[in-house]
mmCIF file of C-alpha atoms in Angstrom:
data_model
loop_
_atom_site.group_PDB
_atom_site.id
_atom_site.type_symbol
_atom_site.label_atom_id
_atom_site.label_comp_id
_atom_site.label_asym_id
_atom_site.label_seq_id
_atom_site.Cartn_x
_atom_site.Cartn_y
_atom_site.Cartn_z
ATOM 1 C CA UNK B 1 2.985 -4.717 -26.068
ATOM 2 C CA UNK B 2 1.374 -7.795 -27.296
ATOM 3 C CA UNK B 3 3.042 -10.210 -26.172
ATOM 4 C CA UNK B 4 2.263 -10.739 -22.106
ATOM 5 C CA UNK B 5 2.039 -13.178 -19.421
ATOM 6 C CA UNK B 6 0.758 -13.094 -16.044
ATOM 7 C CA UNK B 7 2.184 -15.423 -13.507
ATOM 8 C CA UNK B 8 1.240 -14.995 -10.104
ATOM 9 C CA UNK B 9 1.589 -11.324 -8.845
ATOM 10 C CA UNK B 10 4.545 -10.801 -11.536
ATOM 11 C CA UNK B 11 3.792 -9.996 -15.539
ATOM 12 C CA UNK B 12 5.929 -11.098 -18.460
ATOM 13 C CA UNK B 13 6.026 -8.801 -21.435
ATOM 14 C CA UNK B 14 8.220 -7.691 -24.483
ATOM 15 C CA UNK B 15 9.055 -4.023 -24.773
ATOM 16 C CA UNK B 16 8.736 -3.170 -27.791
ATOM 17 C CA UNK B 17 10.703 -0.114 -28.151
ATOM 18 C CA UNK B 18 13.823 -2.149 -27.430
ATOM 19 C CA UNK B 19 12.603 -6.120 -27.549
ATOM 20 C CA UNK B 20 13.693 -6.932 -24.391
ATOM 21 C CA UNK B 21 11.526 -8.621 -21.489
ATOM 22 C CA UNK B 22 10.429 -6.956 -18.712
ATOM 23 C CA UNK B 23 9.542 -8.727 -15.216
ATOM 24 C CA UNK B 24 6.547 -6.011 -13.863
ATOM 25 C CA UNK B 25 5.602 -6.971 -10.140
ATOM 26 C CA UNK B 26 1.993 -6.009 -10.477
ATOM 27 C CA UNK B 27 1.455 -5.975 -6.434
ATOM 28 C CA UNK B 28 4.333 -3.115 -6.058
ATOM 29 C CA UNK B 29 3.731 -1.941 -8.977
ATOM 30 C CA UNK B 30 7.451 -1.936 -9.637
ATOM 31 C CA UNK B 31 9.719 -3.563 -12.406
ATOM 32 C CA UNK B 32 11.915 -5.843 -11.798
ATOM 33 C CA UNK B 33 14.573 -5.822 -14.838
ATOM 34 C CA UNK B 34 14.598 -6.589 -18.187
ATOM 35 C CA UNK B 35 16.524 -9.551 -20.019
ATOM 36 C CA UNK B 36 17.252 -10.609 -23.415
ATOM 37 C CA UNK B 37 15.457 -13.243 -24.402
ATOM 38 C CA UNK B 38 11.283 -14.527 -22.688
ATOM 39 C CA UNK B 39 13.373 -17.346 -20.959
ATOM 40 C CA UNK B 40 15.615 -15.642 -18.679
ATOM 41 C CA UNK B 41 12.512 -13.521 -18.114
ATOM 42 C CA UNK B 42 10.895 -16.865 -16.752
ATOM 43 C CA UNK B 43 13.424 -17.754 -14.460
ATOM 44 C CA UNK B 44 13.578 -14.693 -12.944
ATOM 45 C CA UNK B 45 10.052 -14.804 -12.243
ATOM 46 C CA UNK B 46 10.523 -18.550 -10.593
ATOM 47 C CA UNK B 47 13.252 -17.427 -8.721
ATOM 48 C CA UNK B 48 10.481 -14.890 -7.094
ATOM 49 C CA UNK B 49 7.748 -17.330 -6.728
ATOM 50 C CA UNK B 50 10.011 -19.544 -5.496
ATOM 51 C CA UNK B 51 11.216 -17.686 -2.394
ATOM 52 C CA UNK B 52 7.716 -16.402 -2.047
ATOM 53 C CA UNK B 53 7.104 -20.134 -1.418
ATOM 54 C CA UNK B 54 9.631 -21.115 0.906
ATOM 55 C CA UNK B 55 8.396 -18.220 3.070
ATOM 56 C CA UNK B 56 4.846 -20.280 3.153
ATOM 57 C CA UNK B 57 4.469 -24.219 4.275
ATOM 58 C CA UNK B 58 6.298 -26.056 1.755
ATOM 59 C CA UNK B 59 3.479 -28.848 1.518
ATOM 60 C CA UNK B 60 1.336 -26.898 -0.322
ATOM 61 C CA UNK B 61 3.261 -26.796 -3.438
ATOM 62 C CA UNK B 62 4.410 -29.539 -5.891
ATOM 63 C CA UNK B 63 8.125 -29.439 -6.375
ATOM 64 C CA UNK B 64 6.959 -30.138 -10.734
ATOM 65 C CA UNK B 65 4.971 -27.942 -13.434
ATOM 66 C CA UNK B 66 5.366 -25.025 -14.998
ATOM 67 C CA UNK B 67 6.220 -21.336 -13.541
ATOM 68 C CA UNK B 68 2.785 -20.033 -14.972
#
């Protein structure tokens, strides 16, 4: 698995039996799915950040940037 990236408590990597991309929530130790292609991967993972953050006091966070 060489190609990984860690964003927050949730890791991006390609499975190589199969070359899909798995979402890994490295706090549950649980994955998430697995999509096609790194990008859908990525949204996924803002999707979770993102309603991690509204949970917390929007102020904190810049609405701009990147998901990792």
């Amino acid at each position: 698995m060489a190609e990984r990236e860690k964003c927050g408590d949730f890791e991006i990597y390609k499975d190589e039996s199969d070359g899909w991309w798995v979402v890994y929530d490295t706090k549950k130790k649980k994955r998430l799915g697995k999509f096609i292609d790194k990008n859908s991967a990525l949204d996924k993972v803002a999707f979770f950040i993102q309603d991690e953050k509204s949970d917390e006091e929007e102020s904190e966070y810049e609405e701009t940037g990147s998901v990792c």
